[in-house]
CSV table of C-alpha atoms in Angstrom, one decimal:
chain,number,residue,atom,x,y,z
A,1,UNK,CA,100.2,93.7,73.3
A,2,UNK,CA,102.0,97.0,74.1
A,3,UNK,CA,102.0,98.3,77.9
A,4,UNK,CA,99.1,101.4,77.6
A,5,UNK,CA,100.0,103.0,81.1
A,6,UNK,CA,101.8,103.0,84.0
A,7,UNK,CA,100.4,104.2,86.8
A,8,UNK,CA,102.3,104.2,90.2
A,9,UNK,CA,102.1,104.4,93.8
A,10,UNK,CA,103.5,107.8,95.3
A,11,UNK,CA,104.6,107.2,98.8
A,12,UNK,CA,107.3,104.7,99.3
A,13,UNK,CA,107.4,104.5,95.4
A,14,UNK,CA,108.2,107.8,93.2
A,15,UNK,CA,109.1,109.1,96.8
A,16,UNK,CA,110.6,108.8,100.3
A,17,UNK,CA,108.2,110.7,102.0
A,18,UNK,CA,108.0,108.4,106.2
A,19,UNK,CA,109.9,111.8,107.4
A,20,UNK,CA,107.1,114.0,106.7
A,21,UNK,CA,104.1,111.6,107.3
A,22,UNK,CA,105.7,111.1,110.4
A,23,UNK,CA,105.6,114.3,111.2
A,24,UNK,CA,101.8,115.0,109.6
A,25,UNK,CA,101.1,111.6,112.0
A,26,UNK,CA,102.3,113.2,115.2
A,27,UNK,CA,100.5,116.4,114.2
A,28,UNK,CA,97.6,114.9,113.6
A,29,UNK,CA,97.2,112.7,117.1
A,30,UNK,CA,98.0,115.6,118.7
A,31,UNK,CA,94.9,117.0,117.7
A,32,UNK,CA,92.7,114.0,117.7
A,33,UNK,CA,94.1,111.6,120.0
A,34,UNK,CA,96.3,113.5,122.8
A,35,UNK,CA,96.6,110.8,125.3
A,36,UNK,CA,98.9,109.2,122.6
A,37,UNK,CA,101.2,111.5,122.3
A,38,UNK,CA,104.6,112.6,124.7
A,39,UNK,CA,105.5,109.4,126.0
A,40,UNK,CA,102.7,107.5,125.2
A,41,UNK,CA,103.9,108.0,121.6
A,42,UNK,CA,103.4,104.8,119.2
A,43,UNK,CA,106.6,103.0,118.7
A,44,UNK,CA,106.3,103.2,115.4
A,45,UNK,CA,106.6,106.8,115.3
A,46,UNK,CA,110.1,106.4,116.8
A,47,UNK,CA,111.8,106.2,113.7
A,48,UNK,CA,112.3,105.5,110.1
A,49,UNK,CA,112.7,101.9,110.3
A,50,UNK,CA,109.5,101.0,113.2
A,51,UNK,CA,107.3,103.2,110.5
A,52,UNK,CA,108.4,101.1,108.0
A,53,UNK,CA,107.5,97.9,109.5
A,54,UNK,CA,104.4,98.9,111.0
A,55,UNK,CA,103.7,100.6,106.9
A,56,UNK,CA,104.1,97.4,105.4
A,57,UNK,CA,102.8,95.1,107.7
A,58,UNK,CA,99.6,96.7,108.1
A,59,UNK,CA,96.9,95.8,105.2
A,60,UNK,CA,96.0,99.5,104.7
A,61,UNK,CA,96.4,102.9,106.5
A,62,UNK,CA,92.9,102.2,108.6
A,63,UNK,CA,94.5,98.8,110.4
A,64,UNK,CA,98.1,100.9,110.4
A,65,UNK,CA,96.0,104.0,112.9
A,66,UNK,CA,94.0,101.1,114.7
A,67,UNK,CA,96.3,98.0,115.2
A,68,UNK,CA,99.6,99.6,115.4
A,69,UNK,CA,98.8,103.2,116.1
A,70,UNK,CA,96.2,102.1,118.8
A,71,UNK,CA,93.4,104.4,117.5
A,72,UNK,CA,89.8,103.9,117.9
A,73,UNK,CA,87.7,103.5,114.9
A,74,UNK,CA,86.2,107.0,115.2
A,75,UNK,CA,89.2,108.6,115.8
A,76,UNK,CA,90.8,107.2,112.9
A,77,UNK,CA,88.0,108.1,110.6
A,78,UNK,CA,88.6,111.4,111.9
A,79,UNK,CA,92.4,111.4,111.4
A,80,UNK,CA,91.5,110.3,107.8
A,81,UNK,CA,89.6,113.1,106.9
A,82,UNK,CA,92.8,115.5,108.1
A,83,UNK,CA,95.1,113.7,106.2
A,84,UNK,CA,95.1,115.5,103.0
A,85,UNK,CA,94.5,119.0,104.7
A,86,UNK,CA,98.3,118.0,106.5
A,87,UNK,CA,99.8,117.3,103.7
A,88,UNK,CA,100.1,119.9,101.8
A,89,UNK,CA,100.2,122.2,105.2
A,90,UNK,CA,103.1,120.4,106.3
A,91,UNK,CA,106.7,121.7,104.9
A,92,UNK,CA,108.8,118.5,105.1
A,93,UNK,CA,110.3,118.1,102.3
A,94,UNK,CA,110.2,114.8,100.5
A,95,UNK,CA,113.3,113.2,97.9
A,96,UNK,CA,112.7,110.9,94.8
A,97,UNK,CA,113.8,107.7,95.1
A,98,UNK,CA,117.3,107.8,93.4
A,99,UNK,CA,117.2,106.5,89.8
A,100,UNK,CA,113.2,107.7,89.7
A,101,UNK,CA,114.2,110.7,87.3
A,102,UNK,CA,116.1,108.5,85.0
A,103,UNK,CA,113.1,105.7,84.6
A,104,UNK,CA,110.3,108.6,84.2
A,105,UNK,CA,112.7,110.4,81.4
A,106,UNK,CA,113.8,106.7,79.7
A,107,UNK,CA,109.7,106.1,79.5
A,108,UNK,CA,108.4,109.7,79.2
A,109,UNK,CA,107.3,108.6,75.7
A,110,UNK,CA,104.2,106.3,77.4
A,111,UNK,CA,101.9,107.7,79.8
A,112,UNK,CA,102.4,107.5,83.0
A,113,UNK,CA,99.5,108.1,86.0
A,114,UNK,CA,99.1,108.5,89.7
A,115,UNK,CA,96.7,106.5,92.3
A,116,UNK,CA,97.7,107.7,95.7
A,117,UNK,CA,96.5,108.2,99.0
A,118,UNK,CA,98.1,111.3,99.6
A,119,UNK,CA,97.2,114.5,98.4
A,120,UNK,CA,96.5,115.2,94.4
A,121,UNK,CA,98.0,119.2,95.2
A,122,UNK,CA,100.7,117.9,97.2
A,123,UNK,CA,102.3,115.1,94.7
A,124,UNK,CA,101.8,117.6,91.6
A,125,UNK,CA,103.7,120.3,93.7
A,126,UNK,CA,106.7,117.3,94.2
A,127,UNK,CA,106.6,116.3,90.6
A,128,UNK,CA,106.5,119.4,89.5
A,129,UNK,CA,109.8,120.9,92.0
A,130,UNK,CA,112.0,118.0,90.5
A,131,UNK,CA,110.7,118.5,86.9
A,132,UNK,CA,108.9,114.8,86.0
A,133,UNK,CA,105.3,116.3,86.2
A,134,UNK,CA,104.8,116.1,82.4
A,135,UNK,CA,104.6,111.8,81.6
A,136,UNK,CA,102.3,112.3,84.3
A,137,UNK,CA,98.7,112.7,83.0
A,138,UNK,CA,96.7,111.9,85.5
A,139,UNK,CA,96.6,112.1,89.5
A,140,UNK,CA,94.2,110.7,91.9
A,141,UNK,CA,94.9,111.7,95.5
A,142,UNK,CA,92.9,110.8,98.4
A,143,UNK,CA,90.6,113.6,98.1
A,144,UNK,CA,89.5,112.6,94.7
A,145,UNK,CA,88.1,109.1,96.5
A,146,UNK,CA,85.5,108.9,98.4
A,147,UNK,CA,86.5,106.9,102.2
A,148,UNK,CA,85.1,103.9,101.3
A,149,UNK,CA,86.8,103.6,98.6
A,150,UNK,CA,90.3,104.2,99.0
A,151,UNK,CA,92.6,101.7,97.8
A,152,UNK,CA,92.7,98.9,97.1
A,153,UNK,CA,89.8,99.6,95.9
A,154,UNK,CA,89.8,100.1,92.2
A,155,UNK,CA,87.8,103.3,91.9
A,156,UNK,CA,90.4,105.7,91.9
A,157,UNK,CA,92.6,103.5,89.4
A,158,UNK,CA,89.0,103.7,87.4
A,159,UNK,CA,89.3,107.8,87.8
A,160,UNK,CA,93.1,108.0,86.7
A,161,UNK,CA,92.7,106.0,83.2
A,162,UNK,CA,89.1,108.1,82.6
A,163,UNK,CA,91.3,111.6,83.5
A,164,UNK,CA,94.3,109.9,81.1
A,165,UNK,CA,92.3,108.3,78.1
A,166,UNK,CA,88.9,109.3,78.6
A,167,UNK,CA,88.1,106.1,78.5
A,168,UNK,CA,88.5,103.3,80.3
A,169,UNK,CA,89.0,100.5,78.1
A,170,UNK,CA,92.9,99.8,78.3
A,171,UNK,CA,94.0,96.6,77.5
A,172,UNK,CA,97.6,96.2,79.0
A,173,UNK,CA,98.5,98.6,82.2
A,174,UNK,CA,101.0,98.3,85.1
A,175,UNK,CA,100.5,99.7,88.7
A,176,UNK,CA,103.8,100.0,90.8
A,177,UNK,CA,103.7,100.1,94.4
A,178,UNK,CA,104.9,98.9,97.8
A,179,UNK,CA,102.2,97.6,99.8
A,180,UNK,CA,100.7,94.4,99.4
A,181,UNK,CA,97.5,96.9,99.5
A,182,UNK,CA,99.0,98.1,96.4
A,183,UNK,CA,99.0,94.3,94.5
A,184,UNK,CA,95.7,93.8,95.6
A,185,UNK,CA,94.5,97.0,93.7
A,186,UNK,CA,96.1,95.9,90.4
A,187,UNK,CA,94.3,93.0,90.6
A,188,UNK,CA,91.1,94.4,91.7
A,189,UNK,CA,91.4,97.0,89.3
A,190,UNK,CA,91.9,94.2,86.3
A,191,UNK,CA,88.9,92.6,87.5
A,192,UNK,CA,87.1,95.9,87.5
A,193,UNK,CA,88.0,96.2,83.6
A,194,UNK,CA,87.1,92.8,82.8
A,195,UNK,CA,87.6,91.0,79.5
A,196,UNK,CA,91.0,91.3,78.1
A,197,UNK,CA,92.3,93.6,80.4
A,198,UNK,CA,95.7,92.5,81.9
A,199,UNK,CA,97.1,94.9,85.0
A,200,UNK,CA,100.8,94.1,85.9
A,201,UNK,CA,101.5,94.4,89.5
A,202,UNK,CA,105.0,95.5,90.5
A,203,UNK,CA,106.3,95.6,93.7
A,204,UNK,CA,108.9,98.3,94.9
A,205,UNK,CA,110.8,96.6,97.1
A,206,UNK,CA,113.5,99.1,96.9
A,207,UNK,CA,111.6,101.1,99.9
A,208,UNK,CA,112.5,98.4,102.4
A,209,UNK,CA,109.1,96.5,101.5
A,210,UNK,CA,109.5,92.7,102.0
A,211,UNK,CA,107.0,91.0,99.8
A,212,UNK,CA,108.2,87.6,100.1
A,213,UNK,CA,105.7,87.7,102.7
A,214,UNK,CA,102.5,88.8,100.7
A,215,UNK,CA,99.2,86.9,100.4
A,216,UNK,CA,98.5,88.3,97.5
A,217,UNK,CA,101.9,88.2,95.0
A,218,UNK,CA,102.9,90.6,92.5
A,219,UNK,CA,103.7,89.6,88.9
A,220,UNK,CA,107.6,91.6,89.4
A,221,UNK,CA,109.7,92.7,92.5
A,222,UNK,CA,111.9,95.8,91.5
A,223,UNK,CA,114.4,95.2,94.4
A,224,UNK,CA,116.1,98.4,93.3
A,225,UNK,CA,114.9,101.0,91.0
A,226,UNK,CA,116.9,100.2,88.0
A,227,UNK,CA,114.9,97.2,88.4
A,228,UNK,CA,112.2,99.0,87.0
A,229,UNK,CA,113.9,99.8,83.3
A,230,UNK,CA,114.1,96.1,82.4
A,231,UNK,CA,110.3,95.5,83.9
A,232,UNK,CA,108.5,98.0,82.5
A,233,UNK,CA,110.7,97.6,78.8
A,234,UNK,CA,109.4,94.4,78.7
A,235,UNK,CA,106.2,95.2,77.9
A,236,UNK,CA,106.9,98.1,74.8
């Protein structure tokens, strides 16, 4: 059975983009939650490598804000709803993993999708700036999910093979990503599809993701990104 589609994660996957969410993270707290910011700053939006292990320890971005960013539940509902307004207000710029170009250009002959909790105007900007936008059929941002949901839920998975086929009766798809959030949406997305339906899960470890550690296990670990060309040519 040949591979349909790859759709991948977008943050800590196509892209290194902790600079900038840290600094659309600190913006936002600053206008929702003041009393943590100054010195009552989270830790793990001291640097690079606390953000990462506060990323990929939490289960998804709601426990990240609560448990390690010590939001309330209201005000990270409220941070939620500001996230994608940030995003593409914010001028950071963000750098493709290195190797990405090479993998999207060795495969640009199979289509490739987005499902992404970031922006949809903000990633097409990026793919479009270092040229990859056009294996990319589809992309589902944040905004084109409703809050509840989000990944891993498998509705915007759902919405990305609808906006690439128009149809949603794939057989053989893999979904790349670095969170074990990001597993657990291949697999919820291949129950979703039922029957025959087979959704490889690959796990980016290359963005300092350790997912030895996972409850839920991916079917590949890409350790580095060149990892990727002998994965994903598996399956053609």
């Amino acid at each position: 059975m040949k591979l349909d589609a790859v759709l991948w994660d977008y943050d800590g996957t196509l892209v290194n983009s902790v600079p900038k969410n840290i600094d659309i993270t600190k913006t936002i707290l600053s206008i929702v939650a003041p009393h943590l910011t100054g010195e009552h700053l989270p830790k793990y939006l001291h640097s690079e490598a606390l953000y990462h292990e506060a990323n990929h320890a939490a289960k998804n971005w709601q426990e990240l804000y609560v448990k390690y960013y010590g939001m309330s539940d209201e005000e990270m509902v409220i941070a939620g709803s500001m996230w994608a307004e940030h995003q593409e207000k914010n001028q950071t710029q963000v750098s493709l993993f290195n190797g990405i170009t090479k993998i999207i250009d060795r495969f640009s002959d199979i289509r490739h999708g987005i499902c992404s909790q970031n922006s949809q105007k903000n990633i097409r900007n990026v793919l479009e700036i270092h040229g990859i936008n056009g294996p990319f059929k589809a992309v589902v941002g944040y905004d084109d999910v409703s809050n509840g949901n989000q990944k891993p839920h498998p509705d915007g998975g759902m919405k990305c093979l609808e906006s690439i086929f128009g149809h949603t009766n794939s057989q053989l798809l893999m979904y790349i990503g670095d969170h074990e959030a990001d597993t657990q949406f291949a697999r919820n997305l291949q129950s979703v599809l039922g029957g025959q339906a087979k959704v490889i899960s690959v796990a980016a470890a290359y963005s300092q993701s350790d997912p030895s550690g996972w409850a839920v296990q991916p079917d590949h670990i890409a350790t580095n990104v060149e990892d990727l060309t002998s994965i994903i040519g598996k399956y053609l």
